[in-house]
Short mmCIF file of C-alpha atoms and ligand atoms in Angstrom, two decimals:
data_model
loop_
_atom_site.label_atom_id
_atom_site.label_comp_id
_atom_site.label_asym_id
_atom_site.label_seq_id
_atom_site.Cartn_x
_atom_site.Cartn_y
_atom_site.Cartn_z
CA MET A 113 -38.76 -241.60 57.96
CA ALA A 114 -40.68 -240.50 55.22
CA ILE A 115 -40.13 -242.60 51.68
CA SER A 116 -38.80 -240.41 49.07
CA THR A 117 -40.07 -240.22 45.53
CA THR A 118 -38.56 -239.19 42.61
CA ARG A 119 -39.72 -237.89 39.00
CA LEU A 120 -39.84 -240.74 36.47
CA ASP A 121 -38.16 -238.76 33.77
CA ARG A 122 -35.05 -238.26 36.46
CA PHE A 123 -35.24 -241.86 37.45
CA ILE A 124 -34.96 -243.20 33.76
CA SER A 125 -32.35 -240.15 32.84
CA GLU A 126 -29.98 -241.13 35.84
CA SER A 127 -30.28 -245.15 35.57
CA CYS A 128 -29.86 -245.43 31.54
CA LEU A 129 -27.56 -242.12 31.58
CA VAL A 130 -29.65 -240.46 28.82
CA ASN A 131 -30.63 -236.84 28.70
CA ARG A 132 -34.11 -235.72 29.63
CA LYS A 133 -34.90 -234.86 25.67
CA SER A 134 -34.45 -238.77 25.13
CA VAL A 135 -36.29 -239.72 28.18
CA ARG A 136 -39.32 -237.86 26.72
CA LEU A 137 -38.85 -239.88 23.58
CA ILE A 138 -38.53 -242.96 25.31
CA LEU A 139 -41.57 -242.38 27.33
CA ALA A 140 -43.80 -241.16 24.24
CA GLN A 141 -42.85 -244.15 22.73
CA LYS A 142 -44.43 -246.28 25.51
CA ARG A 143 -41.53 -248.07 26.46
CA VAL A 144 -41.58 -247.90 30.09
CA TYR A 145 -43.63 -249.77 32.64
CA VAL A 146 -44.17 -248.80 36.22
CA ASP A 147 -45.92 -251.64 38.25
CA GLY A 148 -47.06 -253.56 35.26
CA ARG A 149 -48.47 -250.36 33.64
CA VAL A 150 -47.31 -248.18 30.56
CA ALA A 151 -45.97 -245.08 32.11
CA SER A 152 -45.84 -241.86 29.31
CA ASP A 153 -46.01 -239.00 32.29
CA ILE A 154 -42.49 -237.56 32.79
CA ALA A 155 -43.67 -236.08 36.24
CA GLN A 156 -45.03 -239.53 37.31
CA LEU A 157 -43.36 -240.06 40.86
CA VAL A 158 -41.93 -243.41 41.73
CA ASP A 159 -40.30 -244.80 44.62
CA LYS A 160 -37.64 -247.25 45.76
CA PHE A 161 -40.81 -250.12 45.45
CA SER A 162 -41.78 -248.95 42.21
CA HIS A 163 -40.90 -251.97 39.50
CA ILE A 164 -39.64 -250.16 36.44
CA THR A 165 -38.81 -251.70 33.32
CA LEU A 166 -37.68 -250.30 29.95
CA ASP A 167 -38.15 -252.13 26.48
CA ASN A 168 -38.66 -255.31 29.03
CA LYS A 169 -35.50 -254.96 30.76
CA VAL A 170 -35.79 -254.33 34.89
CA LEU A 171 -34.46 -251.22 35.98
CA GLN A 172 -35.61 -251.33 39.52
CA SER A 173 -37.13 -254.12 41.57
CA ASN A 174 -37.13 -253.83 45.10
CA GLN A 175 -39.45 -255.82 47.31
CA ALA A 176 -41.03 -254.40 50.33
CA HIS A 177 -40.89 -256.69 53.47
CA TYR A 178 -43.41 -257.03 56.43
CA ILE A 179 -42.46 -259.47 59.11
CA MET A 180 -43.96 -260.38 62.62
CA LEU A 181 -41.53 -261.81 65.34
CA ASN A 182 -42.36 -263.37 68.58
CA LYS A 183 -39.97 -261.52 70.53
CA PRO A 184 -38.45 -263.43 73.56
CA ILE A 185 -37.26 -261.57 76.97
CA GLY A 186 -34.09 -260.60 77.01
CA VAL A 187 -33.99 -259.63 73.40
CA VAL A 188 -33.46 -256.14 72.35
CA CYS A 189 -35.40 -254.10 69.82
CA ALA A 190 -32.55 -252.56 68.00
CA THR A 191 -30.96 -253.26 65.32
CA LYS A 192 -27.47 -253.36 66.60
CA ASP A 193 -26.38 -254.08 70.22
CA ASP A 194 -23.23 -254.68 71.80
CA LYS A 195 -24.57 -256.67 74.84
CA HIS A 196 -27.70 -258.46 73.65
CA LYS A 197 -29.30 -260.50 70.41
CA THR A 198 -31.47 -258.20 68.68
CA VAL A 199 -34.92 -258.88 67.12
CA ILE A 200 -32.72 -258.38 63.88
CA ASP A 201 -30.42 -260.94 64.73
CA LEU A 202 -33.35 -263.50 65.22
CA LEU A 203 -34.59 -263.30 61.48
CA ALA A 204 -31.22 -265.31 60.70
CA PRO A 205 -31.42 -267.56 58.69
CA LEU A 206 -35.06 -267.13 57.30
CA PHE A 207 -34.27 -263.52 56.07
CA ALA A 208 -31.00 -262.84 54.06
CA GLN A 209 -28.59 -260.43 55.47
CA ASN A 210 -29.60 -257.78 52.48
CA ILE A 211 -33.35 -257.90 53.72
CA ARG A 212 -32.17 -257.75 57.46
CA ASP A 213 -29.84 -254.76 56.98
CA SER A 214 -32.88 -252.83 55.16
CA LEU A 215 -35.37 -253.16 57.98
CA HIS A 216 -36.66 -251.35 60.77
CA ILE A 217 -38.71 -251.96 63.77
CA VAL A 218 -42.50 -250.75 64.06
CA GLY A 219 -42.83 -249.90 67.93
CA ARG A 220 -40.47 -251.26 70.12
CA LEU A 221 -40.95 -252.94 73.11
CA ASP A 222 -38.59 -253.45 76.21
CA LEU A 223 -35.83 -255.69 76.87
CA ASN A 224 -38.09 -257.86 79.49
CA THR A 225 -41.44 -257.69 77.24
CA SER A 226 -42.24 -260.39 74.93
CA GLY A 227 -44.53 -260.82 72.19
CA LEU A 228 -45.46 -259.25 68.67
CA VAL A 229 -42.87 -257.18 67.10
CA LEU A 230 -43.22 -255.98 63.42
CA LEU A 231 -40.11 -255.33 61.20
CA THR A 232 -40.50 -253.72 57.53
CA ASN A 233 -38.74 -251.72 55.25
CA ASP A 234 -41.59 -249.71 54.06
CA SER A 235 -41.69 -246.50 56.08
CA ARG A 236 -45.08 -245.38 54.79
CA TRP A 237 -46.64 -248.48 56.45
CA SER A 238 -44.90 -247.89 59.42
CA GLU A 239 -45.41 -244.44 59.59
CA ARG A 240 -49.43 -245.18 59.02
CA LEU A 241 -49.00 -247.69 62.08
CA THR A 242 -47.11 -245.66 64.58
CA SER A 243 -48.22 -241.81 63.63
CA PRO A 244 -50.40 -240.60 66.68
CA GLU A 245 -53.73 -239.47 64.32
CA HIS A 246 -54.04 -242.96 63.48
CA LYS A 247 -54.41 -244.12 67.06
CA ILE A 248 -53.70 -248.01 66.23
CA ALA A 249 -54.51 -249.83 69.38
CA LYS A 250 -51.73 -252.25 70.92
CA HIS A 251 -52.78 -254.98 73.00
CA TYR A 252 -51.01 -256.22 76.05
CA HIS A 253 -51.33 -258.67 78.59
CA VAL A 254 -49.85 -257.80 81.91
CA THR A 255 -49.09 -259.66 85.09
CA LEU A 256 -48.62 -257.80 88.16
CA GLU A 257 -47.22 -258.04 91.88
CA GLN A 258 -50.09 -256.93 93.71
CA PRO A 259 -53.96 -257.41 93.51
CA LEU A 260 -55.59 -255.52 91.19
CA THR A 261 -58.78 -252.96 91.84
CA THR A 262 -61.60 -251.53 89.49
CA GLU A 263 -59.87 -247.93 90.65
CA TYR A 264 -57.47 -248.83 88.09
CA ILE A 265 -59.79 -248.81 85.24
CA GLY A 266 -61.08 -245.30 85.67
CA ALA A 267 -57.36 -244.26 86.04
CA PHE A 268 -56.21 -245.79 82.90
CA ALA A 269 -59.04 -244.42 80.86
CA LYS A 270 -58.84 -240.89 82.05
CA GLY A 271 -55.00 -240.59 81.47
CA MET A 272 -51.87 -240.02 83.65
CA TYR A 273 -49.48 -236.86 83.79
CA PHE A 274 -46.14 -237.71 82.80
CA SER A 275 -44.12 -234.95 84.28
CA TYR A 276 -40.88 -235.74 82.22
CA GLU A 277 -42.63 -235.61 78.64
CA LYS A 278 -45.53 -232.80 80.05
CA ILE A 279 -47.91 -235.11 78.33
CA THR A 280 -51.20 -236.61 79.85
CA THR A 281 -51.43 -240.35 78.25
CA GLN A 282 -54.08 -241.19 76.06
CA PRO A 283 -57.06 -242.86 77.35
CA ALA A 284 -55.97 -246.55 77.65
CA VAL A 285 -58.38 -249.57 78.39
CA LEU A 286 -57.93 -251.86 81.44
CA HIS A 287 -59.64 -254.93 81.55
CA ILE A 288 -59.14 -256.99 84.75
CA LEU A 289 -58.93 -260.81 84.17
CA SER A 290 -57.91 -262.12 87.61
CA THR A 291 -56.64 -260.66 90.61
CA TYR A 292 -53.01 -260.26 89.18
CA GLU A 293 -53.69 -260.22 85.44
CA ALA A 294 -55.37 -257.85 83.09
CA GLU A 295 -55.19 -256.79 79.42
CA VAL A 296 -54.15 -253.14 78.39
CA THR A 297 -54.98 -251.31 75.20
CA LEU A 298 -52.87 -248.21 74.45
CA THR A 299 -53.00 -246.02 71.33
CA GLU A 300 -49.52 -244.94 71.82
CA GLY A 301 -46.27 -245.82 72.94
CA ARG A 302 -44.51 -243.78 75.89
CA TYR A 303 -41.25 -244.93 77.31
CA HIS A 304 -41.94 -247.71 79.66
CA GLN A 305 -45.42 -246.74 79.44
CA ILE A 306 -47.52 -249.68 80.91
CA LYS A 307 -44.97 -250.12 84.02
CA ARG A 308 -44.99 -246.74 84.59
CA MET A 309 -48.93 -246.59 84.53
CA PHE A 310 -48.82 -249.33 87.13
CA GLY A 311 -46.04 -247.78 88.98
CA ARG A 312 -48.85 -245.13 89.80
CA PHE A 313 -50.39 -247.51 92.32
CA ASP A 314 -47.19 -249.03 93.45
CA ASN A 315 -47.65 -252.13 91.40
CA LYS A 316 -44.80 -253.60 90.06
CA VAL A 317 -45.15 -255.34 86.36
CA LEU A 318 -44.00 -259.10 86.43
CA ALA A 319 -44.88 -259.67 82.92
CA LEU A 320 -45.75 -257.96 79.75
CA HIS A 321 -46.48 -259.64 76.75
CA ARG A 322 -47.82 -257.66 73.47
CA PHE A 323 -50.49 -260.18 71.75
CA ALA A 324 -51.88 -257.80 69.10
CA ILE A 325 -51.35 -254.53 67.02
CA GLY A 326 -54.60 -253.31 65.56
CA LYS A 327 -56.30 -256.13 64.00
CA LEU A 328 -53.13 -258.19 63.62
CA ALA A 329 -52.57 -260.52 66.51
CA LEU A 330 -49.51 -262.58 67.41
CA ASP A 331 -49.66 -266.12 65.27
CA GLY A 332 -50.15 -268.62 67.79
CA ASN A 333 -47.87 -270.97 65.74
CA LEU A 334 -44.72 -268.88 66.04
CA ASN A 335 -42.75 -269.95 68.77
CA THR A 336 -40.64 -267.04 70.99
CA GLY A 337 -37.86 -266.09 68.76
CA GLU A 338 -39.69 -267.24 65.50
CA SER A 339 -40.85 -265.01 62.92
CA ARG A 340 -42.60 -265.00 59.53
CA SER A 341 -43.86 -262.86 56.61
CA LEU A 342 -47.15 -261.44 56.71
CA GLU A 343 -49.73 -262.29 54.33
CA ARG A 344 -50.89 -259.43 51.92
CA PHE A 345 -54.39 -259.49 53.87
CA GLU A 346 -52.65 -258.92 57.03
CA ILE A 347 -50.52 -256.02 55.90
CA MET A 348 -53.77 -254.30 54.18
CA ASN A 349 -56.01 -254.88 57.20
CA ILE A 350 -53.80 -254.29 60.25
CA SER A 351 -55.20 -250.79 60.75
CA GLY A 352 -58.99 -251.91 60.27
N1 LIG B 642 -45.14 -250.70 78.19
C1 LIG B 642 -43.96 -250.93 78.84
O1 LIG B 642 -43.92 -250.35 79.87
N2 LIG B 642 -43.00 -251.47 78.25
C2 LIG B 642 -43.22 -251.99 76.72
O2 LIG B 642 -42.28 -252.67 76.36
C3 LIG B 642 -44.63 -251.72 76.25
C4 LIG B 642 -45.44 -250.98 76.86
#
């Protein structure tokens, strides 16, 4: 979902209903500010989050939102669903309807997976986090039905062939915590990936919880179902 940009002269022309020649004059007179800086270049690109003023009147001011949610089991990672509560439903009343309507989910979790879910209306940010080149680590805590063995570590690191997608999974890190518990780090998000990887060993995942994405850990003060806005440093540093 690439964020669309438009030229500043076009933006001014359309929002103030003036012709391009008048826009050139307005810009030359240094009456336009973009994100607090005087803007005189007609070809400057602006997007939906650019703060734009003309003669100190705000022409556009759309805020970007970055939210973390502690997703409970049984809530679906979708914007609308007929059967289940959605992650968007959980954001009310903390985030107003118009904000909730603008959001998309950055990397879904299954219905029966809990933990860290990110939501935003900034598609440039979400694309960076989900694009395969950036290989952002997703960290999970897993509880299994059968005992773990060290054999799993090599198999996760080597990658597994998924015949349906015709891909081999990226190297994954498996760290055994106890007989039935492990931490798994993935740099991608294939459909039911962790369950399918343990499925190769006929070992059923009993519980799956995402506790961090990149450098951002789920806030321990958020109870299940609770959410909060990210701090600026969290937004900037998540990918390291
Ligand atoms: N792997 C899964 O199987 N499910 C998730 O929700 C995330 C990773």
